[in-house]
Coordinates of C-alpha atoms in Angstrom, one line a residue:
M1 CA 1.9 44.8 92.8
T2 CA 1.7 47.3 89.9
L3 CA 4.3 49.8 88.6
N4 CA 4.0 53.3 87.2
P5 CA 6.1 54.1 84.2
L6 CA 7.9 57.4 84.7
S7 CA 8.4 60.4 82.6
N8 CA 10.9 62.4 84.6
P9 CA 10.7 66.2 84.6
K10 CA 13.8 67.9 83.2
G11 CA 16.5 68.1 85.8
V12 CA 14.9 65.5 88.1
K13 CA 17.1 62.4 88.5
L14 CA 15.3 59.4 89.9
L15 CA 17.6 56.4 90.6
C16 CA 16.9 52.7 90.9
E17 CA 16.7 51.4 94.5
L18 CA 19.1 48.6 93.8
C19 CA 21.6 49.6 91.2
Q20 CA 21.4 53.5 91.3
K21 CA 21.0 53.7 87.6
P22 CA 18.3 55.9 86.1
A23 CA 14.8 54.8 87.1
F24 CA 11.9 54.3 84.8
V25 CA 9.2 52.7 87.0
Q26 CA 7.7 53.6 90.4
C27 CA 6.2 51.6 93.2
T28 CA 2.5 52.4 93.2
K29 CA 2.0 51.5 96.8
C30 CA 4.5 54.0 98.4
R31 CA 5.3 56.2 95.4
V32 CA 8.6 57.1 96.9
T33 CA 10.6 54.1 95.5
F34 CA 11.9 53.8 91.9
Y35 CA 13.5 51.1 89.8
C36 CA 15.3 50.8 86.5
G37 CA 13.0 47.9 85.5
V38 CA 10.7 45.2 86.7
E39 CA 13.5 42.7 87.5
H40 CA 15.0 44.9 90.2
Q41 CA 11.5 45.9 91.5
Q42 CA 10.7 42.2 92.0
A43 CA 14.0 41.5 93.6
D44 CA 13.6 44.4 96.0
W45 CA 10.0 43.5 96.8
V46 CA 10.8 39.9 97.8
G47 CA 14.0 40.8 99.7
I48 CA 12.8 43.8 101.8
H49 CA 10.4 46.3 100.2
E50 CA 7.2 44.4 101.0
K51 CA 8.1 44.7 104.6
I52 CA 9.1 48.4 104.6
C53 CA 7.1 49.9 101.7
Q54 CA 4.8 52.0 103.8
L55 CA 7.5 52.8 106.4
L56 CA 9.5 54.6 103.7
I57 CA 6.8 57.2 103.0
P58 CA 7.5 59.4 106.1
L59 CA 11.2 58.9 105.8
R60 CA 11.3 60.2 102.2
T61 CA 8.7 63.0 102.6
P62 CA 9.7 64.6 105.9
Q63 CA 8.6 68.2 104.9
L64 CA 10.6 69.9 107.7
S65 CA 10.5 73.3 106.0
F66 CA 6.8 73.6 106.5
L67 CA 6.9 73.4 110.3
S68 CA 5.9 76.6 112.1
S69 CA 8.3 76.6 115.0
E70 CA 11.8 75.5 115.9
E71 CA 10.5 73.2 118.6
Q72 CA 8.3 71.4 116.1
R73 CA 11.2 71.2 113.7
R74 CA 13.4 69.6 116.3
K75 CA 10.7 67.2 117.3
K76 CA 10.2 66.2 113.7
E77 CA 14.0 65.7 113.2
Q78 CA 14.1 63.5 116.3
D79 CA 11.2 61.4 115.1
L80 CA 12.9 61.0 111.7
L81 CA 16.1 59.9 113.3
L82 CA 14.2 57.3 115.5
R83 CA 12.5 56.0 112.4
Q84 CA 15.8 55.7 110.6
R85 CA 17.4 53.8 113.5
N86 CA 14.4 51.5 113.7
M87 CA 14.8 50.9 109.9
I88 CA 18.4 50.0 110.4
D89 CA 17.5 47.3 113.0
L90 CA 14.6 46.0 110.8
T91 CA 16.6 45.7 107.6
R92 CA 19.6 44.2 109.3
T93 CA 17.6 41.6 111.1
T94 CA 15.7 40.7 107.9
G95 CA 19.0 40.4 105.9
Q96 CA 20.6 38.2 108.6
K97 CA 17.4 36.0 108.8
L98 CA 17.5 35.5 105.0
L99 CA 21.2 34.5 105.2
F100 CA 20.5 31.9 107.8
E101 CA 17.7 30.6 105.6
G102 CA 20.1 30.3 102.7
K103 CA 18.3 33.0 100.7
H104 CA 21.5 34.9 99.8
E105 CA 20.2 36.8 96.8
Q106 CA 17.1 38.0 98.7
A107 CA 19.3 39.2 101.5
V108 CA 21.1 41.7 99.3
P109 CA 18.3 44.4 99.1
A110 CA 17.8 44.3 102.9
A111 CA 21.5 44.7 103.4
M112 CA 21.7 47.6 100.9
Q113 CA 18.8 49.3 102.7
S114 CA 20.5 48.9 106.1
L115 CA 23.7 50.3 104.6
R116 CA 21.9 53.3 103.1
F117 CA 20.1 54.2 106.4
S118 CA 23.3 53.7 108.4
I119 CA 25.1 56.2 106.1
D120 CA 22.2 58.7 106.6
V121 CA 22.4 58.3 110.4
H122 CA 26.1 57.8 111.1
G123 CA 28.0 59.1 108.0
L124 CA 30.2 57.3 105.5
D125 CA 33.2 56.5 107.8
S126 CA 31.3 55.2 110.8
I127 CA 32.0 51.8 112.4
E128 CA 28.2 51.4 112.5
L129 CA 28.3 50.6 108.7
V130 CA 30.3 47.5 109.2
P131 CA 27.4 45.1 110.1
S132 CA 25.8 46.0 106.8
Y133 CA 29.0 45.4 104.9
L134 CA 29.3 42.0 106.5
I135 CA 25.8 41.0 105.5
L136 CA 26.6 42.0 101.9
A137 CA 29.8 40.1 102.1
E138 CA 28.2 36.9 103.5
A139 CA 25.5 37.1 100.8
S140 CA 28.2 37.4 98.1
I141 CA 30.0 34.3 99.6
G142 CA 26.7 32.4 99.4
L143 CA 26.3 33.5 95.8
H144 CA 29.9 32.4 95.0
K145 CA 30.8 36.0 94.2
L146 CA 34.0 35.8 96.2
S147 CA 35.7 38.9 94.6
Q148 CA 32.8 41.0 95.5
A149 CA 32.8 39.6 99.1
E150 CA 36.5 40.5 99.3
E151 CA 35.7 44.1 98.5
Y152 CA 33.0 44.4 101.2
L153 CA 35.3 42.7 103.7
A154 CA 38.2 45.0 102.8
Q155 CA 35.9 48.0 103.4
A156 CA 34.8 46.5 106.7
Q157 CA 38.4 45.8 107.8
W158 CA 39.6 49.3 106.9
T159 CA 36.8 50.8 109.0
V160 CA 37.6 48.5 112.0
L161 CA 41.3 49.3 111.8
K162 CA 40.8 53.0 111.9
T163 CA 38.3 52.7 114.8
P164 CA 40.4 52.2 118.0
D165 CA 37.3 51.7 120.2
C166 CA 35.7 49.2 117.9
S167 CA 33.7 46.7 119.9
S168 CA 34.7 43.0 120.3
A169 CA 31.2 42.1 118.9
I170 CA 32.0 43.8 115.5
K171 CA 35.5 42.3 115.5
S172 CA 33.9 38.9 116.0
K173 CA 31.5 39.3 113.1
L174 CA 34.3 40.5 110.8
A175 CA 36.5 37.5 111.8
R176 CA 33.6 35.1 111.2
N177 CA 33.0 36.5 107.7
L178 CA 36.7 36.2 106.9
G179 CA 36.6 32.6 108.1
L180 CA 33.7 31.9 105.8
L181 CA 35.4 33.5 102.8
Y182 CA 38.6 31.5 103.3
A183 CA 36.6 28.3 103.7
A184 CA 34.8 29.0 100.5
Q185 CA 38.2 29.5 98.8
G186 CA 39.3 26.1 100.2
N187 CA 42.0 27.7 102.5
Y188 CA 41.0 25.9 105.6
E189 CA 44.0 26.8 107.7
E190 CA 43.4 30.5 107.3
S191 CA 39.7 29.9 107.8
L192 CA 40.3 28.2 111.1
R193 CA 42.6 31.1 112.2
H194 CA 39.9 33.7 111.6
L195 CA 37.2 31.6 113.2
A196 CA 39.4 31.2 116.3
D197 CA 39.6 35.0 116.4
D198 CA 35.8 35.1 116.0
I199 CA 35.4 32.9 119.1
F200 CA 38.0 35.0 121.1
H201 CA 36.3 38.3 120.4
A202 CA 32.8 36.9 120.9
S203 CA 33.8 35.4 124.2
Q204 CA 35.2 38.7 125.3
E205 CA 31.9 40.5 124.5
F206 CA 29.3 37.8 125.4
G207 CA 31.1 34.9 127.2
T208 CA 32.1 31.5 126.0
D209 CA 28.7 29.9 126.3
D210 CA 26.5 32.5 124.6
I211 CA 24.5 31.8 121.4
R212 CA 26.3 34.7 119.8
T213 CA 29.6 32.9 120.4
S214 CA 28.3 29.5 119.3
G215 CA 28.3 30.5 115.6
G216 CA 32.1 30.5 115.6
Y217 CA 32.2 27.0 117.0
F218 CA 29.7 25.9 114.5
H219 CA 31.6 27.2 111.4
M220 CA 34.8 25.9 112.8
A221 CA 33.2 22.5 113.2
N222 CA 32.1 22.7 109.6
V223 CA 35.6 23.3 108.4
F224 CA 36.9 20.3 110.4
F225 CA 34.0 18.2 109.0
R226 CA 35.1 19.2 105.4
Q227 CA 38.6 18.0 106.3
N228 CA 37.2 14.7 107.6
R229 CA 38.5 15.5 111.1
M230 CA 35.4 14.0 112.6
D231 CA 36.5 13.8 116.3
V232 CA 37.2 17.5 116.5
A233 CA 34.1 18.4 114.5
D234 CA 31.9 16.2 116.7
S235 CA 33.2 17.8 119.9
L236 CA 32.5 21.3 118.5
Y237 CA 29.0 20.3 117.4
T238 CA 28.4 19.0 120.9
R239 CA 29.4 22.3 122.3
V240 CA 27.1 24.2 120.0
T241 CA 24.2 21.9 120.8
S242 CA 24.8 22.4 124.5
I243 CA 24.9 26.2 124.2
W244 CA 21.6 26.4 122.3
H245 CA 20.0 23.7 124.5
S246 CA 20.8 25.7 127.6
H247 CA 19.6 28.9 126.1
L248 CA 16.3 27.5 124.8
L249 CA 15.7 25.6 128.1
T250 CA 16.0 28.9 130.0
I251 CA 13.4 30.6 127.7
V252 CA 11.0 27.6 127.9
S253 CA 11.4 27.4 131.7
D254 CA 10.5 31.1 131.9
R255 CA 7.4 30.6 129.7
T256 CA 6.1 27.5 131.6
K257 CA 7.2 28.3 135.1
K258 CA 4.9 27.3 137.9
S259 CA 2.3 29.8 138.9
D260 CA -1.0 29.8 140.7
T261 CA -3.5 28.1 138.3
Q262 CA -7.2 27.8 137.8
S263 CA -8.6 24.5 138.7
G264 CA -8.1 22.0 136.0
M265 CA -5.7 24.2 133.9
S266 CA -1.9 23.6 133.8
S267 CA 0.5 26.3 134.8
A268 CA 2.0 26.4 131.3
V269 CA -1.4 27.2 129.8
V270 CA -2.1 30.0 132.2
E271 CA 1.4 31.5 131.7
L272 CA 1.0 31.5 127.9
E273 CA -2.5 33.0 128.3
E274 CA -1.2 35.8 130.4
R275 CA 1.7 37.0 128.2
K276 CA 3.4 36.4 124.8
V277 CA 7.1 36.3 125.7
E278 CA 9.4 37.5 122.9
S279 CA 12.5 35.5 123.2
L280 CA 14.3 35.2 119.9
D281 CA 14.3 37.7 117.1
E282 CA 13.7 36.6 113.5
A283 CA 17.4 36.2 112.7
Q284 CA 18.0 34.2 115.9
E285 CA 15.1 31.9 115.1
A286 CA 16.4 31.3 111.6
E287 CA 20.0 30.7 113.0
A288 CA 18.7 28.2 115.5
K289 CA 16.8 26.3 112.9
Q290 CA 19.8 26.2 110.5
V291 CA 22.4 25.2 113.1
L292 CA 20.3 22.7 115.1
H293 CA 18.9 21.0 112.0
S294 CA 22.4 20.8 110.4
I295 CA 23.8 19.1 113.5
H296 CA 20.7 16.8 113.8
D297 CA 21.1 15.7 110.2
I298 CA 24.8 14.9 110.8
R299 CA 24.0 13.0 114.0
E300 CA 21.3 11.1 112.2
Q301 CA 23.5 9.9 109.4
V302 CA 26.2 8.4 111.7
T303 CA 26.2 4.6 111.6
N304 CA 26.6 4.2 115.4
Q305 CA 24.4 7.0 116.7
D306 CA 25.1 8.5 120.1
A307 CA 21.7 8.2 121.8
A308 CA 22.5 10.9 124.4
A309 CA 23.6 13.3 121.7
M310 CA 20.4 12.6 119.7
A311 CA 18.4 13.2 122.9
T312 CA 20.0 16.6 123.5
I313 CA 19.7 17.9 119.9
G314 CA 16.1 16.5 119.6
H315 CA 15.1 18.3 122.8
A316 CA 16.7 21.5 121.7
L317 CA 14.7 21.4 118.4
A318 CA 11.5 20.5 120.2
M319 CA 11.9 23.5 122.4
L320 CA 12.6 25.7 119.4
Y321 CA 9.5 24.6 117.6
Y322 CA 7.5 25.1 120.8
L323 CA 8.7 28.7 120.9
L324 CA 7.7 29.0 117.2
D325 CA 4.2 27.8 118.2
D326 CA 4.5 24.7 116.1
I327 CA 3.2 22.3 118.7
P328 CA 2.8 19.2 116.5
K329 CA 6.5 19.5 115.4
A330 CA 7.6 20.1 119.0
T331 CA 5.6 17.1 120.2
E332 CA 7.1 14.8 117.5
L333 CA 10.6 15.9 118.3
G334 CA 10.0 15.8 122.1
L335 CA 8.9 12.2 121.9
R336 CA 11.9 11.2 119.7
A337 CA 14.2 12.9 122.2
Q338 CA 12.6 11.0 125.0
A339 CA 13.0 7.7 123.1
S340 CA 16.7 8.5 122.5
S341 CA 17.2 9.4 126.2
N342 CA 15.6 6.1 127.3
A343 CA 17.9 4.2 124.9
S344 CA 21.1 6.0 126.1
Q345 CA 23.5 3.8 128.0
D346 CA 25.1 7.0 129.4
H347 CA 21.9 8.1 131.2
D348 CA 21.7 11.8 132.0
A349 CA 19.1 12.0 134.7
E350 CA 18.8 15.8 134.5
L351 CA 18.3 15.8 130.7
A352 CA 15.8 12.9 131.0
A353 CA 13.8 14.9 133.6
S354 CA 13.8 18.0 131.5
I355 CA 12.6 16.1 128.4
N356 CA 9.9 14.3 130.4
E357 CA 8.7 17.5 132.0
F358 CA 8.6 19.3 128.7
N359 CA 6.7 16.5 127.0
S360 CA 4.2 16.4 129.9
A361 CA 3.6 20.2 129.6
L362 CA 3.0 19.8 125.8
N363 CA 0.2 17.4 126.5
H364 CA -1.8 20.3 128.0
L365 CA -1.0 22.9 125.4
P366 CA -2.1 22.1 121.9
L367 CA -5.7 23.3 121.9
K368 CA -5.1 26.3 124.0
L369 CA -1.9 27.3 122.2
N370 CA -3.5 27.0 118.8
L371 CA -6.1 29.6 120.0
L372 CA -3.4 31.9 121.3
S373 CA -1.3 31.6 118.1
S374 CA -4.3 32.7 116.0
D375 CA -4.6 35.8 118.3
Y376 CA -1.0 36.8 117.5
S377 CA -1.0 36.0 113.8

């Protein structure tokens, strides 16, 4: 994209979107965003601005004063508030997705935007700002800027402490980030203590076997893995795999459930033709890929592989890629899961049946699903 150099009128202060220093260039697509230079423009574009460029225009040019009636003014204000709330959700989801993908530097602009909109909507002292602080903290941990992470976490902690009715969900996220910080500092005992708090609060909010609780188990397993306490790590990885496998199986079963079909067409194809089920948001998709691939790689590197464990993780990944509309990858992983299941001495009949049914359904899907995927791209 191109940029406009700015010659600011006297008394007009335009600030950089990222660093809040005086701006000297303008985005030519939206014309409501400014930067101190090309470097920050490029960082913002890659991180979030490409996705929200046009969405910023009505947010930054509301023109409430030109409305003729009070009713119109209220309607416009409500519309503006709704747009701001939607922007908070979009920028937070994008920031979290980038974190799961390991793109910590790119996550910062999205997190900053989410924080900015949260302040506009909720004010400076609201508990609603904490999720944005936590994304910024996790990005800083990933970039090895631990002092900066500590500052964000201190702000988040202070806000939580002065909010008596703070939800267990936010307490869980805060504890998880503290666990990640202490793990990065090599303080594993303190890390495990906070990750245990994370699991406790997440279980209170979502239950012990929810994907939103599984992240605590996963990071705790990673700490035990670093300590070479493999038995404990393995049991936690198994639990994480089981949680994601159950969650994905529920979604896949919903998509491919039996229904009246046309002659010669499988029920799975008809179901997919009728509706596009939204099951995981972008951040959850990225988390599933990160977590399941990490566990799969660890399982694969073990000398004496557990065939049953490989079957479960392989089937979970196959279902994930099916939901991502990557049928070749889903087919490959499904066949490998089936081979592992057949080789397992500890035969799980229910798992074997699920894998076989899933692979059978895939045989009817590739051509039809490819056509559907192109319709939604």
